[in-house]
Coordinates of C-alpha atoms in Angstrom, one line a residue:
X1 CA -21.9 14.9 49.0
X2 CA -22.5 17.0 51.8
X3 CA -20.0 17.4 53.9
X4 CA -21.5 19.8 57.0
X5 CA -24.7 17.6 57.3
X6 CA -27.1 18.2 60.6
X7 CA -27.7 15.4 62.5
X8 CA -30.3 15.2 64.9
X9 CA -30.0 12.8 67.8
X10 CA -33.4 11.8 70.2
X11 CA -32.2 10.5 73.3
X12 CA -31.8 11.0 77.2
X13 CA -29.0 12.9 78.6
X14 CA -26.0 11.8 80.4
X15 CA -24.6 14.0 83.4
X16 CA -20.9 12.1 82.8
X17 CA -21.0 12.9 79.2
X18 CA -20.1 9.6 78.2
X19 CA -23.2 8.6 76.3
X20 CA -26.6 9.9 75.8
X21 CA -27.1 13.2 74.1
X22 CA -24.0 14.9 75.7
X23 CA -21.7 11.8 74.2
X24 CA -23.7 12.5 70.5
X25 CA -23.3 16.2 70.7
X26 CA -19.5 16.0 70.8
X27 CA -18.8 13.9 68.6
X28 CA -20.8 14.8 65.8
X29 CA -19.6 18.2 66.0
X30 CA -15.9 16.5 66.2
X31 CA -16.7 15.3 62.9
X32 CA -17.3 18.2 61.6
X33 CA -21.1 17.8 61.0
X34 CA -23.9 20.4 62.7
X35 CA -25.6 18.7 66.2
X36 CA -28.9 19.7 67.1
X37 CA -30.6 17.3 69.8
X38 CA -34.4 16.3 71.3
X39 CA -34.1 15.1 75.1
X40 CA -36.4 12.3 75.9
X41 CA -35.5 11.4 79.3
X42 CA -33.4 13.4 82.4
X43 CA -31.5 11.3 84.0
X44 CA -29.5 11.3 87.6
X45 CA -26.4 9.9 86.9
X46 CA -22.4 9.3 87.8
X47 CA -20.1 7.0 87.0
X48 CA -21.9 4.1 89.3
X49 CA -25.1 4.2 87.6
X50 CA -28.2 5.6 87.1
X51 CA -30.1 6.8 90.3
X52 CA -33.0 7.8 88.5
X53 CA -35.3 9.0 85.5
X54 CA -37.3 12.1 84.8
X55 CA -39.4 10.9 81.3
X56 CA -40.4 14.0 79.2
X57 CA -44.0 14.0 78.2
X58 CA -44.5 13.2 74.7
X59 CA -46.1 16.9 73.8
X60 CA -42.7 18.3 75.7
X61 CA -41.1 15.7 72.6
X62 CA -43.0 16.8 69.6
X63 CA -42.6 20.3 70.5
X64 CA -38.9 19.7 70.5
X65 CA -38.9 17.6 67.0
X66 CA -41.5 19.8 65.4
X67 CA -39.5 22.8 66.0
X68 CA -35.8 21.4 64.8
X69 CA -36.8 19.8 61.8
X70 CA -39.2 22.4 60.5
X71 CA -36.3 25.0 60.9
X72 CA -32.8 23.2 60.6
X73 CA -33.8 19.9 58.2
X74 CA -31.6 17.7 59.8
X75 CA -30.9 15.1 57.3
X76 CA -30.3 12.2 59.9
X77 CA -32.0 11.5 62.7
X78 CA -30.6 9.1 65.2
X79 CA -32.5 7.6 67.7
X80 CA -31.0 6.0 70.9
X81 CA -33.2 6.1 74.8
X82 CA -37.0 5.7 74.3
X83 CA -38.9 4.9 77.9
X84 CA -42.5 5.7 77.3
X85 CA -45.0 4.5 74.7
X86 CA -46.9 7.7 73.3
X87 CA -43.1 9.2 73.2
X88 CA -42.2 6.3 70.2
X89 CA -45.5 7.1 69.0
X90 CA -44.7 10.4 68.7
X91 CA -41.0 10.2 67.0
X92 CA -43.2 7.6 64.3
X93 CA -45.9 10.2 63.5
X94 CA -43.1 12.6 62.9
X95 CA -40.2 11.0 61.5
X96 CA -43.0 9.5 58.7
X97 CA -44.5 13.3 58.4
X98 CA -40.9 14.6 57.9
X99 CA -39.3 11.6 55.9
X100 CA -35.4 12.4 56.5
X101 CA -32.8 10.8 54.5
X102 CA -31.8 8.4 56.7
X103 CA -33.2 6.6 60.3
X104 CA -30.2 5.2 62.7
X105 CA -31.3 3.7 66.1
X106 CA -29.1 2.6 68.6
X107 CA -31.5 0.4 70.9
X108 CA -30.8 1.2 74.4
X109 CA -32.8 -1.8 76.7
X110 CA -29.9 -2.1 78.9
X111 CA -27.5 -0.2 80.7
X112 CA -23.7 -1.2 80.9
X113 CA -24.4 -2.6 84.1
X114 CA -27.5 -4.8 83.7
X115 CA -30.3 -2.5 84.7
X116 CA -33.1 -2.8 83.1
X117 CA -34.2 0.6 80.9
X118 CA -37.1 0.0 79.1
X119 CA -40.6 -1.8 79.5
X120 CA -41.6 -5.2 77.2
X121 CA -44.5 -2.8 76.6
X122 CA -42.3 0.1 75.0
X123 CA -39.7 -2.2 73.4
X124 CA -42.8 -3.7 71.5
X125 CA -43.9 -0.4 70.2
X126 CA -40.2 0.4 69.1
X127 CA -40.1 -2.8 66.8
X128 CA -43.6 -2.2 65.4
X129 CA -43.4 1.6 64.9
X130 CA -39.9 2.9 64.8
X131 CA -37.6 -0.3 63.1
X132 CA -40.0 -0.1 60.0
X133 CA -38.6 3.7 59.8
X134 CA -34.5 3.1 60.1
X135 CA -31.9 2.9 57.9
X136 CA -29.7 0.9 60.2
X137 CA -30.3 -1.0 63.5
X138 CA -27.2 -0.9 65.4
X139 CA -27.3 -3.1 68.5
X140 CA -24.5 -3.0 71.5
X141 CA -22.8 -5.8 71.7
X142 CA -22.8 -7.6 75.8
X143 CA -19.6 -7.3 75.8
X144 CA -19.3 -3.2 74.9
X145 CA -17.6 -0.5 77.0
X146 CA -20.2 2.5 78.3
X147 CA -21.0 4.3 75.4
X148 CA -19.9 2.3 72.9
X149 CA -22.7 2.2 70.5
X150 CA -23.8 5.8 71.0
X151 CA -20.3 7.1 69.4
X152 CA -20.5 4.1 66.7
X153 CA -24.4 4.9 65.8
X154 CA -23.4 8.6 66.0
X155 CA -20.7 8.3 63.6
X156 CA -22.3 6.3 61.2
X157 CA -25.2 8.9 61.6
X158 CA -23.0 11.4 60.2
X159 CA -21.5 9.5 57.5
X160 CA -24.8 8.9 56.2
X161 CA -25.4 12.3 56.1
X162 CA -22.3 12.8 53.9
X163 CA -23.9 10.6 51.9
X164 CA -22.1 7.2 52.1
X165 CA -23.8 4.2 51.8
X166 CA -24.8 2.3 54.5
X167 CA -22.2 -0.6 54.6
X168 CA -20.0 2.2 53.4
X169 CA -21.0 4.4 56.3
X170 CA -20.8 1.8 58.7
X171 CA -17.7 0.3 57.8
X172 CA -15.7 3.7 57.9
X173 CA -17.6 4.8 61.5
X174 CA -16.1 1.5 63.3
X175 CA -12.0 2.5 62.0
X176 CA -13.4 5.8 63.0
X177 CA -14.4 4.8 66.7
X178 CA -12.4 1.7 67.0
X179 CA -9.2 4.1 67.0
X180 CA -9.8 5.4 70.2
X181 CA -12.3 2.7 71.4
X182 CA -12.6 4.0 75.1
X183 CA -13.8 7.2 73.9
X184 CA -14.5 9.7 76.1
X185 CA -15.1 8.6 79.1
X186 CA -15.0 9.7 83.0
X187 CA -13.4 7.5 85.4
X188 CA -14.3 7.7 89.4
X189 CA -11.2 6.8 91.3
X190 CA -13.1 8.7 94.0
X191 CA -15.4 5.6 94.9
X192 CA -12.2 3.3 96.3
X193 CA -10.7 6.2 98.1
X194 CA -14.2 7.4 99.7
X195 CA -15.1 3.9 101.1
X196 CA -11.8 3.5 102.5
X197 CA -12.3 6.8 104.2
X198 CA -16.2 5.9 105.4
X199 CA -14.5 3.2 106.8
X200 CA -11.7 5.4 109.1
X201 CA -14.6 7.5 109.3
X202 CA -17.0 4.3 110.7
X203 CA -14.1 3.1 112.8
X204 CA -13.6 6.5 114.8
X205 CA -17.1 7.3 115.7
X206 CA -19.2 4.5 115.6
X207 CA -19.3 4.3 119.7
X208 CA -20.8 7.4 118.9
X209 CA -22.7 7.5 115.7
X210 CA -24.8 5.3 113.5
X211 CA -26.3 7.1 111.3
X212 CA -25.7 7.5 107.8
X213 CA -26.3 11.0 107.7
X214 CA -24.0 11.7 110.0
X215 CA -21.0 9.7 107.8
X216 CA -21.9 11.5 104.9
X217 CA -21.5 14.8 106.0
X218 CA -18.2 13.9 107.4
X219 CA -17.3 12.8 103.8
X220 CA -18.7 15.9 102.0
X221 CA -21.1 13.5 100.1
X222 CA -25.1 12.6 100.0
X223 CA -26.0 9.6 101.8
X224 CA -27.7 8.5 98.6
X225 CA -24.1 8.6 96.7
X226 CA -22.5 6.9 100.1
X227 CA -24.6 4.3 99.3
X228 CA -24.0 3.9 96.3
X229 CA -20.3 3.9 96.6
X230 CA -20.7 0.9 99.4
X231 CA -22.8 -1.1 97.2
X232 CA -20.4 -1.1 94.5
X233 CA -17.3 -1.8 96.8
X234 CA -19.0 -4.0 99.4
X235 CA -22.2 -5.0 98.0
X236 CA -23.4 -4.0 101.1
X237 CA -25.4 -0.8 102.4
X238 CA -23.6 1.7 104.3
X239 CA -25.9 1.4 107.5
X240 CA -24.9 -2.7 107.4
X241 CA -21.2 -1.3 107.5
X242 CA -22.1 0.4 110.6
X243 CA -24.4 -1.7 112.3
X244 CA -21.9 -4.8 111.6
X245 CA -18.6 -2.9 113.2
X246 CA -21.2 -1.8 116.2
X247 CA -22.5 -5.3 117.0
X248 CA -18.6 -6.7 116.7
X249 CA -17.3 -4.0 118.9
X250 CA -20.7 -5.5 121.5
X251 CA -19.4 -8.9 121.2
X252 CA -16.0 -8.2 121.8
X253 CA -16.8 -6.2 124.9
X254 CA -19.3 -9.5 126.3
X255 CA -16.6 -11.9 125.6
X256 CA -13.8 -10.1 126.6
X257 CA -14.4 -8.0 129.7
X258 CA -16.0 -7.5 132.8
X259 CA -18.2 -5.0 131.9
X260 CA -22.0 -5.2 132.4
X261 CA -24.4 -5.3 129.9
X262 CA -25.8 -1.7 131.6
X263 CA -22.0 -0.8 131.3
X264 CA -21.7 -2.0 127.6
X265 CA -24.7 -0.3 126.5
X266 CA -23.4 3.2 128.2
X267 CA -20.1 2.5 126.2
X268 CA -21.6 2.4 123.0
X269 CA -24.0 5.2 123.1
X270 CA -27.3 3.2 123.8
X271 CA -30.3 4.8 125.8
X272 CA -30.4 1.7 128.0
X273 CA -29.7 -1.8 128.0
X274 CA -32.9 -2.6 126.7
X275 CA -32.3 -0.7 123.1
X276 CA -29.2 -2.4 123.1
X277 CA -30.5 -5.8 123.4
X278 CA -33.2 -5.3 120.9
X279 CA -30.2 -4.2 118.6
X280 CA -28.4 -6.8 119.0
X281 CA -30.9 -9.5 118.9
X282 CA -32.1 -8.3 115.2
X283 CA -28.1 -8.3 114.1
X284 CA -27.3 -12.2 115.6
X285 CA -30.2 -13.3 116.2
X286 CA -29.7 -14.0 119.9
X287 CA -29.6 -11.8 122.8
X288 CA -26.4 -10.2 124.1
X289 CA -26.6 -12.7 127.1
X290 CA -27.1 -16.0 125.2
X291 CA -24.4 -14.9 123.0
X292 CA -22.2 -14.2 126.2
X293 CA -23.2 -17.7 127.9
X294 CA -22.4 -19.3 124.0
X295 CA -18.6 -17.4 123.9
X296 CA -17.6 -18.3 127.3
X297 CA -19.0 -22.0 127.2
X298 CA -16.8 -22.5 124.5
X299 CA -13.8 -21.2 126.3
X300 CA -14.8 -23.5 129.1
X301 CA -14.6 -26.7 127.0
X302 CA -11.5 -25.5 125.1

């Protein structure tokens, strides 16, 4: 049995470290066995999500196979993100050229929170070239945490490698991962705090400002990750924030004083009355004046 085994694991990365090949890496080497790695996809990532993908060719992914197995002989390989066809058929051609002791994949369609990963078109080549290959096919469950299978897949990888049997292997790598089931695992409390602060933020200059830009500089954030933030909050876009406490602020000043619609628009930072109007118009769907002639006929009747 050997008990130092190298595992090689072909997936994408994970900035967070909470799954991908970051998440494999540690613990593999936690149990003791040797980690050595093949990147298949880049991602940009935080703890809301995925904001995007950077595929690696599939030359950049044979060169990267062909040059860990024909020097450290992994004796797993275990297989989690694949996003492009001629990249599966790549892993095939080699893992069949190679023939390691064991095949583990981890199927990765979906991320935790329901977007979609990989292509009918890819997931088709998978079943027909690479599930003919494994060992083991170990599927997250709906329900799983972020990560979930990667340390379970990872584990079982390395117990393989020890050279359990599979129901052996498997059994031992859930007590293994289902004692600290979380994992490891980076939290944002930042996203709660930062959207109560866009909105003191929104509340003290929007007579002034309505661009995003501007809000996220204030914040010391991208607009990209202000937006994300907002969606996950609000489920709404940080300009809509804006736009919505601008065109309440216009409504409150029609209904509520005596000030001109010239007057209103030179209040809130408009370059004439006109600009105004159009704005308003596209957020209610009436002009500032209709809306005006709508509030105080009301009053009127009450």
């Amino acid at each position: 049995m050997n008990q130092t085994p190298t595992i090689l694991t072909i997936t994408g990365s994970d900035g967070t470290c909470c799954s991908g090949i970051q998440a494999d890496i540690r613990l593999i080497g936690e149990m003791g066995a040797t980690p050595v790695s093949v990147v298949t996809s880049v991602t940009a990532q935080n703890t809301l999500g995925i904001q995007e993908f950077y595929d690696l060719p599939a030359t950049a992914v044979r060169l990267q196979m062909e040059a860990i197995v024909n020097d450290l002989q992994p004796q797993v390989v275990k297989i989690g993100l694949l996003r492009r066809t001629d990249v599966v058929e790549v892993i095939a051609d080699v893992i069949r050229s190679y023939r390691p002791q064991h095949v583990v994949y981890a199927p990765l369609v979906e991320s935790v929170r329901g977007e979609r990963l990989v292509s009918d078109e890819v997931n088709e080549s998978i079943q027909r070239l690479i599930l003919p290959l494994c060992t083991m096919v170990l599927r997250p469950r709906p329900e799983g945490p972020h990560g979930q299978v990667n340390r379970l897949s990872a584990a079982t990888a390395v117990l393989l490698g020890r050279g359990l049997q599979p129901t052996e292997a498997l059994r031992q790598a859930r007590q293994l991962t289902g004692s600290t089931p979380t994992g490891y695992a980076v939290t944002s409390c930042r996203a709660d705090e930062l959207y109560r602060q866009f909105i003191a933020a929104v509340e003290r200059f929007f007579r002034r400002y309505a661009d995003v830009a501007f809000y996220a500089e204030q914040l010391n954030v991208s607009p990209r990750y202000l937006g994300q933030v907002t969606r996950r909050i609000a489920n709404r876009s940080p300009k809509s924030v804006i736009d919505e406490r601008i065109t309440t602020e216009i409504e409150r000043l029609l209904t509520t004083t005596p000030h001109s619609l010239k007057e209103i628009a030179s209040l809130m930072g408009f370059s004439s009355q006109a600009h105004l109007s159009r704005f308003f118009k596209k957020q209610r769907g009436v002009s500032p004046t209709k809306q005006k002639n709508r509030a105080m006929g009301t009053r009127s009747i009450n």
